Coordinates of C-alpha atoms in Angstrom, one line a residue:
M227 CA 76.9 56.4 95.7
A228 CA 79.9 55.1 93.7
I229 CA 78.2 56.2 90.4
I230 CA 77.5 59.6 91.9
N231 CA 81.1 60.1 93.0
Q232 CA 82.3 58.9 89.6
A233 CA 80.0 61.4 87.9
K234 CA 81.3 64.1 90.1
G235 CA 84.9 63.2 89.2
Y236 CA 84.1 63.4 85.5
A237 CA 82.4 66.8 86.0
A238 CA 85.4 68.1 87.9
R239 CA 87.9 67.0 85.3
A240 CA 85.8 68.6 82.5
R241 CA 85.5 71.8 84.5
D242 CA 89.3 71.9 85.1
A243 CA 90.0 71.2 81.5
A244 CA 87.8 74.0 80.3
L245 CA 89.2 76.4 82.9
E246 CA 92.7 75.5 81.8
R247 CA 91.9 76.4 78.2
V248 CA 90.4 79.7 79.3
T249 CA 93.5 80.4 81.5
I250 CA 95.9 79.7 78.6
E251 CA 93.9 82.0 76.3
F252 CA 94.0 84.7 79.0
L253 CA 97.8 84.4 79.2
N254 CA 98.1 84.5 75.4
R255 CA 96.0 87.7 75.3
L256 CA 97.7 89.3 78.3
P257 CA 100.5 91.2 76.5
D258 CA 98.1 93.3 74.4
T259 CA 95.1 93.6 76.8
P260 CA 94.6 97.0 78.6
N261 CA 94.6 96.9 82.4
E262 CA 91.0 98.0 82.6
R263 CA 89.9 95.0 80.6
L264 CA 92.0 92.7 82.7
V265 CA 90.3 94.0 85.8
G266 CA 86.9 93.2 84.3
I267 CA 88.0 89.7 83.5
L268 CA 89.3 89.1 87.0
E269 CA 86.1 90.4 88.5
M270 CA 84.1 88.0 86.5
G271 CA 86.4 85.1 87.4
G272 CA 86.1 86.2 91.1
K273 CA 82.5 85.1 91.1
L274 CA 83.7 81.5 91.0
L275 CA 85.9 81.8 94.1
S276 CA 84.8 80.9 97.6
D277 CA 88.1 80.5 99.5
P278 CA 88.9 83.6 101.5
I279 CA 92.6 83.4 100.6
H280 CA 91.9 83.2 96.9
Q281 CA 89.5 86.2 97.2
R282 CA 92.2 88.2 99.0
I283 CA 94.7 87.4 96.2
L284 CA 92.2 88.4 93.6
E285 CA 91.5 91.7 95.3
T286 CA 95.2 92.4 95.6
S287 CA 95.7 91.5 91.9
I288 CA 92.9 94.0 90.9
K289 CA 94.5 96.7 93.0
V290 CA 97.8 96.1 91.4
L291 CA 96.3 96.4 87.9
Q292 CA 94.3 99.6 88.8
E293 CA 97.5 101.2 90.1
H294 CA 99.5 100.2 87.0
H295 CA 102.2 98.7 89.3
P296 CA 105.4 97.6 87.5
S297 CA 104.7 94.0 88.4
V298 CA 102.0 94.0 85.7
E299 CA 104.7 94.4 83.1
V300 CA 106.5 91.4 84.4
L301 CA 103.4 89.3 83.9
R302 CA 102.9 90.7 80.4
R303 CA 106.6 89.9 79.6
A304 CA 106.2 86.4 80.9
A305 CA 103.0 85.8 78.9
K306 CA 104.9 86.9 75.8
E307 CA 108.2 85.2 76.3
L308 CA 107.5 81.9 78.0
D309 CA 107.5 78.7 76.0
P310 CA 103.9 77.3 75.4
N311 CA 104.8 74.3 77.7
C312 CA 105.6 76.6 80.6
K313 CA 102.4 78.6 80.0
Q314 CA 100.4 75.4 80.0
S315 CA 101.9 74.3 83.3
I316 CA 101.2 77.7 84.8
S317 CA 97.6 77.5 83.7
R318 CA 97.2 74.0 85.0
F319 CA 98.7 74.9 88.3
L320 CA 96.4 77.9 88.7
V321 CA 93.3 75.8 88.0
K322 CA 94.4 73.0 90.2
T323 CA 95.3 75.4 93.1
I324 CA 92.1 77.4 92.9
F325 CA 89.6 74.6 92.0
G326 CA 90.8 71.0 91.8
A327 CA 93.4 71.1 94.6
S328 CA 90.9 73.0 96.8
D329 CA 88.6 69.9 96.6
K330 CA 91.5 67.7 97.8
R331 CA 92.6 70.1 100.5
A332 CA 89.0 70.2 101.9
R333 CA 88.9 66.4 102.0
F334 CA 92.3 66.2 103.7
T335 CA 91.2 68.7 106.3
E336 CA 87.9 66.9 106.9
Q337 CA 89.7 63.5 107.2
Y338 CA 92.7 64.5 109.3
G339 CA 91.7 67.7 111.1
I340 CA 94.6 69.5 109.6
I341 CA 94.8 72.2 106.9
P342 CA 97.5 71.1 104.5
P343 CA 100.3 73.5 103.8
S344 CA 100.4 75.4 100.5
S345 CA 103.9 74.1 99.6
I346 CA 106.5 71.6 100.6
V347 CA 110.3 72.2 100.4
I348 CA 112.3 69.0 99.8
S349 CA 116.1 68.7 99.7
P350 CA 116.5 65.2 98.2
S351 CA 120.3 65.7 98.2
M352 CA 122.7 67.8 100.2
R353 CA 125.5 67.2 97.9
C354 CA 126.9 70.2 96.1
N355 CA 129.7 70.9 93.6
L356 CA 130.5 74.2 95.4
H357 CA 131.7 75.1 98.9
C358 CA 130.1 78.5 99.5
V359 CA 131.0 80.5 102.5
G360 CA 128.4 80.2 105.2
C361 CA 126.3 77.6 103.4
Y362 CA 124.4 75.0 105.5
A363 CA 125.2 72.2 103.1
G364 CA 128.2 70.4 104.5
N365 CA 130.1 67.4 103.2
Y366 CA 127.6 64.8 101.9
T367 CA 128.0 61.8 99.7
R368 CA 125.7 60.0 97.2
S369 CA 124.8 57.5 99.9
S370 CA 123.2 60.3 102.0
D371 CA 120.7 61.1 99.2
M372 CA 117.0 60.6 99.8
P373 CA 116.0 57.2 98.3
Q374 CA 114.0 57.7 95.1
E375 CA 111.0 55.7 96.4
V376 CA 110.8 58.0 99.4
F377 CA 111.0 61.1 97.3
E378 CA 108.3 60.0 94.9
R379 CA 106.1 58.8 97.8
I380 CA 106.3 62.2 99.3
L381 CA 105.3 63.8 96.0
E382 CA 102.4 61.4 95.7
E383 CA 101.2 62.4 99.2
C384 CA 101.5 66.0 98.3
K385 CA 99.4 65.4 95.2
E386 CA 96.7 63.6 97.1
A387 CA 96.6 66.4 99.8
G388 CA 96.2 69.1 97.2
I389 CA 99.7 70.5 97.6
S390 CA 100.6 71.2 94.0
F391 CA 103.6 73.6 94.5
I392 CA 106.9 71.8 95.4
T393 CA 110.2 73.6 96.1
I394 CA 113.4 71.6 95.5
S395 CA 116.4 72.8 97.4
G396 CA 119.7 71.2 98.6
G397 CA 122.7 71.0 98.1
E398 CA 122.6 71.4 94.4
P399 CA 119.3 69.8 93.2
F400 CA 120.5 68.9 89.8
V401 CA 123.1 66.4 91.2
Y402 CA 120.2 64.3 92.3
E403 CA 119.7 61.8 89.5
P404 CA 116.0 61.0 90.0
L405 CA 114.9 64.6 90.0
L406 CA 114.1 65.1 86.3
G407 CA 112.3 61.8 86.1
A408 CA 110.1 62.7 89.1
I409 CA 109.4 66.1 87.6
E410 CA 108.3 64.5 84.4
K411 CA 106.2 61.9 86.2
Y412 CA 104.2 64.6 87.9
R413 CA 104.2 67.2 85.1
K414 CA 100.4 67.2 85.0
D415 CA 99.9 67.4 88.8
L416 CA 102.8 69.4 90.3
V417 CA 104.8 72.6 89.6
F418 CA 108.4 72.7 90.9
M419 CA 110.5 75.6 91.9
V420 CA 114.2 74.6 91.9
Y421 CA 116.9 76.6 93.8
T422 CA 120.2 76.0 92.0
N423 CA 123.7 77.5 91.9
G424 CA 123.4 77.5 88.1
S425 CA 126.7 75.7 87.5
L426 CA 125.1 72.7 85.8
M427 CA 122.6 74.7 83.8
T428 CA 123.7 73.7 80.3
K429 CA 121.8 74.4 77.1
D430 CA 120.8 70.8 77.1
L431 CA 119.4 71.0 80.6
A432 CA 117.6 74.2 79.9
R433 CA 116.0 72.6 76.8
K434 CA 114.9 69.6 78.9
L435 CA 113.3 72.0 81.5
R436 CA 111.5 73.8 78.7
E437 CA 110.1 70.4 77.3
L438 CA 108.9 69.6 80.8
G439 CA 107.3 73.0 81.4
N440 CA 106.5 72.6 85.0
V441 CA 109.8 73.9 86.4
A442 CA 110.9 77.4 87.5
C443 CA 114.5 77.9 88.4
F444 CA 116.0 80.4 90.8
I445 CA 119.8 80.9 90.5
S446 CA 122.0 82.0 93.4
V447 CA 123.7 85.3 92.8
E448 CA 125.3 87.4 95.5
G449 CA 125.7 90.7 93.7
F450 CA 128.1 91.3 90.8
Q451 CA 131.3 89.3 90.0
K452 CA 133.2 90.5 93.1
E453 CA 130.5 89.5 95.5
T454 CA 129.4 86.3 93.8
D455 CA 132.9 84.9 93.2
A456 CA 133.9 85.8 96.8
R457 CA 131.2 83.7 98.3
R458 CA 130.7 81.0 95.6
G459 CA 134.2 80.6 94.1
P460 CA 136.1 82.0 91.1
G461 CA 134.3 82.1 87.8
M462 CA 130.8 81.4 89.3
F463 CA 129.4 84.8 88.3
D464 CA 130.1 84.1 84.7
K465 CA 128.4 80.7 85.1
V466 CA 125.4 82.3 86.7
M467 CA 125.1 84.7 83.8
A468 CA 125.4 81.9 81.3
A469 CA 122.7 79.8 83.1
M470 CA 120.3 82.7 83.0
D471 CA 121.0 83.1 79.2
N472 CA 120.3 79.4 78.6
L473 CA 117.0 79.5 80.5
R474 CA 115.9 82.8 78.9
D475 CA 116.7 81.4 75.4
E476 CA 114.5 78.4 76.1
G477 CA 111.5 80.4 77.5
V478 CA 111.7 78.9 81.0
F479 CA 110.5 80.9 84.0
F480 CA 113.6 81.8 86.1
G481 CA 114.9 84.3 88.5
G482 CA 117.5 85.1 91.1
S483 CA 118.1 83.9 94.7
V484 CA 120.1 86.3 96.8
T485 CA 121.7 85.9 100.2
P486 CA 122.1 89.3 101.8
T487 CA 125.0 89.4 104.3
R488 CA 126.9 92.2 106.1
L489 CA 129.2 92.3 103.1
N490 CA 126.8 92.7 100.2
Y491 CA 123.5 94.1 101.6
Q492 CA 123.9 97.5 99.9
V493 CA 124.9 96.0 96.5
V494 CA 122.0 93.6 96.2
V495 CA 119.3 96.3 96.5
S496 CA 121.1 98.8 94.3
D497 CA 119.7 100.1 91.0
E498 CA 122.6 98.6 89.1
F499 CA 122.1 95.1 90.5
V500 CA 118.3 95.0 90.0
D501 CA 118.7 96.5 86.5
M502 CA 121.1 93.7 85.6
L503 CA 118.6 91.1 86.7
V504 CA 115.9 92.7 84.6
E505 CA 118.2 93.0 81.6
K506 CA 119.1 89.3 81.9
G507 CA 115.4 88.4 81.7
C508 CA 114.7 87.5 85.3
Y509 CA 111.0 87.5 86.2
H510 CA 111.5 87.2 90.0
V511 CA 114.1 87.5 92.7
W512 CA 114.1 86.1 96.2
Y513 CA 116.0 87.5 99.1
F514 CA 117.0 85.1 101.9
S515 CA 119.2 86.9 104.5
Y516 CA 122.1 84.8 105.8
M517 CA 121.1 82.6 108.7
P518 CA 123.5 81.2 111.3
I519 CA 122.9 77.5 110.5
G520 CA 124.8 74.6 109.0
S521 CA 127.9 72.7 110.1
H522 CA 129.8 75.8 111.1
P523 CA 127.2 78.4 112.0
S524 CA 128.2 81.9 112.8
L525 CA 126.6 85.3 113.5
D526 CA 129.3 87.2 111.7
L527 CA 127.6 87.2 108.3
M528 CA 124.1 88.0 109.5
P529 CA 122.9 91.5 108.5
L530 CA 122.8 93.7 111.5
P531 CA 119.3 95.0 112.6
E532 CA 119.9 98.3 110.9
Q533 CA 121.1 96.6 107.8
R534 CA 118.0 94.4 107.7
D535 CA 115.9 97.6 107.7
Y536 CA 118.1 99.0 104.9
L537 CA 117.2 95.9 102.9
R538 CA 113.5 96.3 103.7
K539 CA 113.5 99.9 102.4
G540 CA 115.7 99.0 99.5
I541 CA 113.5 96.2 98.2
Q542 CA 110.4 98.3 98.7
N543 CA 112.0 101.1 96.7
Q544 CA 113.0 98.8 93.9
R545 CA 109.6 96.9 93.9
A546 CA 107.8 100.2 93.3
R547 CA 109.9 101.1 90.3
K548 CA 111.3 98.0 88.5
P549 CA 109.5 95.4 86.3
I550 CA 110.6 92.4 88.4
L551 CA 108.8 90.5 91.2
M552 CA 110.7 90.8 94.5
A553 CA 110.2 88.8 97.7
D554 CA 112.0 89.2 101.0
F555 CA 111.6 86.1 103.2
W556 CA 111.7 88.1 106.5
N557 CA 110.6 91.6 105.7
D558 CA 107.6 90.4 103.7
G559 CA 106.2 88.5 106.7
V560 CA 103.3 91.0 106.6
L561 CA 102.0 89.3 103.4
V562 CA 101.6 85.9 105.1
Q563 CA 100.8 87.1 108.6
G564 CA 104.1 86.2 110.1
C565 CA 105.9 82.8 110.2
M566 CA 104.9 80.2 107.6
A567 CA 106.7 77.2 109.2
G568 CA 105.6 74.0 110.9
G569 CA 103.0 73.3 108.2
K570 CA 101.1 76.5 108.5
L571 CA 102.0 77.3 104.9
Y572 CA 105.1 75.1 104.3
L573 CA 107.6 72.7 105.9
H574 CA 110.9 71.2 104.9
I575 CA 111.9 67.6 104.4
N576 CA 115.7 67.1 104.3
N577 CA 117.7 64.5 102.4
N578 CA 117.5 62.1 105.4
G579 CA 113.7 62.3 105.4
D580 CA 113.5 64.4 108.6
Y581 CA 110.4 66.6 108.7
E582 CA 111.8 70.0 109.7
P583 CA 109.4 73.0 110.3
C584 CA 111.5 75.3 108.1
V585 CA 114.6 75.1 105.8
F586 CA 116.4 77.1 108.5
V587 CA 115.2 75.1 111.6
H588 CA 117.3 71.9 111.5
F589 CA 115.4 70.0 114.2
A590 CA 112.8 67.3 113.9
V591 CA 110.8 64.6 115.7
D592 CA 109.5 62.6 112.7
N593 CA 111.0 61.1 109.5
A594 CA 109.4 60.4 106.2
K595 CA 110.9 56.9 106.1
E596 CA 108.7 56.1 109.0
K597 CA 105.8 58.5 109.0
S598 CA 103.5 60.0 106.4
L599 CA 103.0 63.7 105.9
A600 CA 99.7 63.7 107.6
E601 CA 101.2 62.1 110.7
A602 CA 104.1 64.5 110.8
L603 CA 101.8 67.5 110.6
Q604 CA 100.1 66.2 113.8
S605 CA 103.4 66.1 115.8
D606 CA 103.6 68.1 119.0
F607 CA 106.5 69.9 117.5
F608 CA 104.7 71.3 114.5
R609 CA 101.4 71.8 116.4
T610 CA 103.2 73.8 119.1
I611 CA 104.7 76.1 116.4
R612 CA 101.4 76.6 114.7
T613 CA 99.5 77.2 117.9
H614 CA 101.9 80.1 118.8
Q615 CA 101.8 81.7 115.3
P616 CA 102.0 84.6 114.7
F617 CA 104.5 85.1 117.5
S618 CA 103.4 88.7 117.6
H619 CA 101.3 90.9 115.4
N620 CA 104.3 92.8 114.2
Y621 CA 104.7 90.8 111.1
L622 CA 108.0 92.5 110.3
R623 CA 109.4 90.2 113.0
P624 CA 108.0 86.8 111.9
C625 CA 110.9 84.4 112.6
P626 CA 111.2 82.2 115.8
I627 CA 114.9 81.7 115.1
I628 CA 116.1 85.3 114.9
D629 CA 113.2 87.3 116.2
Y630 CA 111.9 85.1 119.1
P631 CA 114.8 82.7 119.8
K632 CA 113.7 82.1 123.4
M633 CA 110.4 80.7 122.1
M634 CA 112.2 78.6 119.5
R635 CA 114.4 77.1 122.2
K636 CA 111.3 76.3 124.3
F637 CA 109.5 74.6 121.4
I638 CA 112.6 72.4 120.8
V639 CA 113.0 71.4 124.5
D640 CA 109.3 71.0 125.3
T641 CA 108.7 68.7 122.4
G642 CA 111.9 66.7 122.4
A643 CA 112.9 67.8 118.9
H644 CA 116.4 66.6 118.0
P645 CA 119.1 68.3 115.8
T646 CA 119.1 66.8 112.3
H647 CA 122.9 67.2 111.7
Q648 CA 126.0 68.0 113.7
G649 CA 126.2 71.7 114.6
A650 CA 122.4 72.3 114.5
E651 CA 122.2 72.3 118.2
S652 CA 124.1 75.6 118.3
L653 CA 120.8 77.5 118.0
V654 CA 120.0 76.5 121.6
T655 CA 123.5 76.5 122.9
T656 CA 126.5 78.6 121.7
L657 CA 124.5 81.0 119.6
A658 CA 121.7 81.6 122.1
D659 CA 123.0 84.8 123.7
G660 CA 124.0 86.3 120.4
L661 CA 120.5 85.6 118.9
D662 CA 118.9 87.1 122.0
T663 CA 120.9 90.3 121.5
Y664 CA 120.1 90.4 117.8
S665 CA 116.4 89.9 118.3
S666 CA 116.3 92.8 120.8
G667 CA 118.0 95.1 118.4
V668 CA 115.5 94.2 115.6
A669 CA 112.6 94.9 118.0
D670 CA 114.0 98.3 118.9
I671 CA 113.8 99.3 115.2
Y672 CA 110.9 97.4 113.8
N673 CA 108.3 98.0 116.6
E674 CA 108.5 101.7 115.7
V675 CA 108.5 101.0 112.0
W676 CA 105.4 98.8 112.3
Q677 CA 103.4 101.4 114.1
K678 CA 104.4 104.2 111.7
D679 CA 104.4 102.6 108.3
Y680 CA 102.2 99.6 108.2
E681 CA 98.6 100.7 108.8
W682 CA 97.7 99.2 105.4
A683 CA 98.5 95.7 106.8
D684 CA 95.0 95.6 108.4
W685 CA 93.4 96.0 105.0
F686 CA 95.6 93.5 103.3
N687 CA 95.3 90.7 105.9
N688 CA 91.7 91.1 106.9
E689 CA 92.0 88.1 109.1
P690 CA 91.7 85.3 106.4
L691 CA 94.7 83.3 107.5
R692 CA 93.9 83.8 111.2
Q693 CA 90.4 82.6 110.6
M694 CA 91.6 79.5 108.8
A695 CA 94.1 78.7 111.5
A696 CA 91.4 79.0 114.1
Q697 CA 89.4 76.3 112.3
E698 CA 92.1 73.7 112.9
P699 CA 91.2 71.3 115.7
Q700 CA 93.5 71.1 118.7
A701 CA 93.4 67.3 118.6
A702 CA 93.5 65.7 115.2
P703 CA 91.8 62.4 114.4
A704 CA 93.9 59.3 114.7
S705 CA 93.3 58.2 111.2
A706 CA 96.3 59.7 109.5
P707 CA 97.8 57.3 107.0
K708 CA 101.1 55.8 108.0
A709 CA 104.1 55.8 105.7
P710 CA 104.7 52.4 104.1
A711 CA 107.7 50.5 105.5
Q712 CA 110.9 51.1 103.6

């Protein structure tokens, strides 16, 4: 049996190496290949796919090509401009995700009775060199950083579970000294997405990221100079622009990260702002509307329900016309069938090692210093959240924090989850009435919008995620590996 398994391992590695070469060649030819030819290539490649999620992604990709969507031009530009190291990492990531990682994920599910998430967000440090208005990163010191051995053990567990996409947040990630070493250690196994304020993105750092290849950077920008400097401090807009220039010059995949608030929600979906990002060379932009969390949470910066809908329509309008990939963490809930938290598609591990269901839900029952990822995924807290997902089939209202706050409070109380920092408890105390009022206002708008404008959602979703969720046992095996003693 050992010889058979060894032979299977050799065959899998040979398969992955061959597919990686094919994928790199595909990316190299992408800029000059007509859409019709690309459709044919994808259709041939689709014969190798068995996972329903991968098949749905393939079908959507073919539809995008057939409709000559502007996003196709983003991919052509990336294939032309990215450094060879970055293209190789993308190719390796795609092959591992679709083939190699699928094997590991299947073994993980069989062994522990849990479907592993697609991604993990880790905040190894909450230290930051800025003090942005409304940020959930408070006052932290170097002693509060995640120990390097814990950080790398988590990455190793992700690798073994077939989770090859790691997001690094914070704080400012680049103040964490072990980060680049860990990225280099796992450059053949993991791809990292780093959310940064951009202030430390020197030419030397951009060059190092290009040499590594397996890093994409998303830089916080709140609009133009007025909006960015008002929230992040004088001179930050110029530093953000310089950081983007440095990454573009080195051929590193990068984009923007925007926090819409009541003050900037119109600016950040304007033609002028999106055109600026395209001209700077951004391939992608994420929108994360302000959430009332952190050491001094407040509802005052949250976009009002009608402003949230304005953002939805604005992003849809820009996405249909501009050559830049755009994602809205709340209004795009339809693309992932609602909430992703609690290990359904992702979870968050903070600097203290607390397993949080989401970067915005600062409550936990387990800690990475004491329990493994597999153990944490089996917790009553995470299982309760996953069991109730989606919280309704109106995926425009995916979030238990701001769309179903009464449910979130019940999950926390029923499972004994504790706040992971001072002030986090406000979600279930001082902010409760305001969140209930907000969620009611969103429902009034979005229930009508869902019925009127989202008939296509049935075609897109086609039940694959719901089917996968239904496969997860209600009681997991007791064989989850324990985290080594620290």
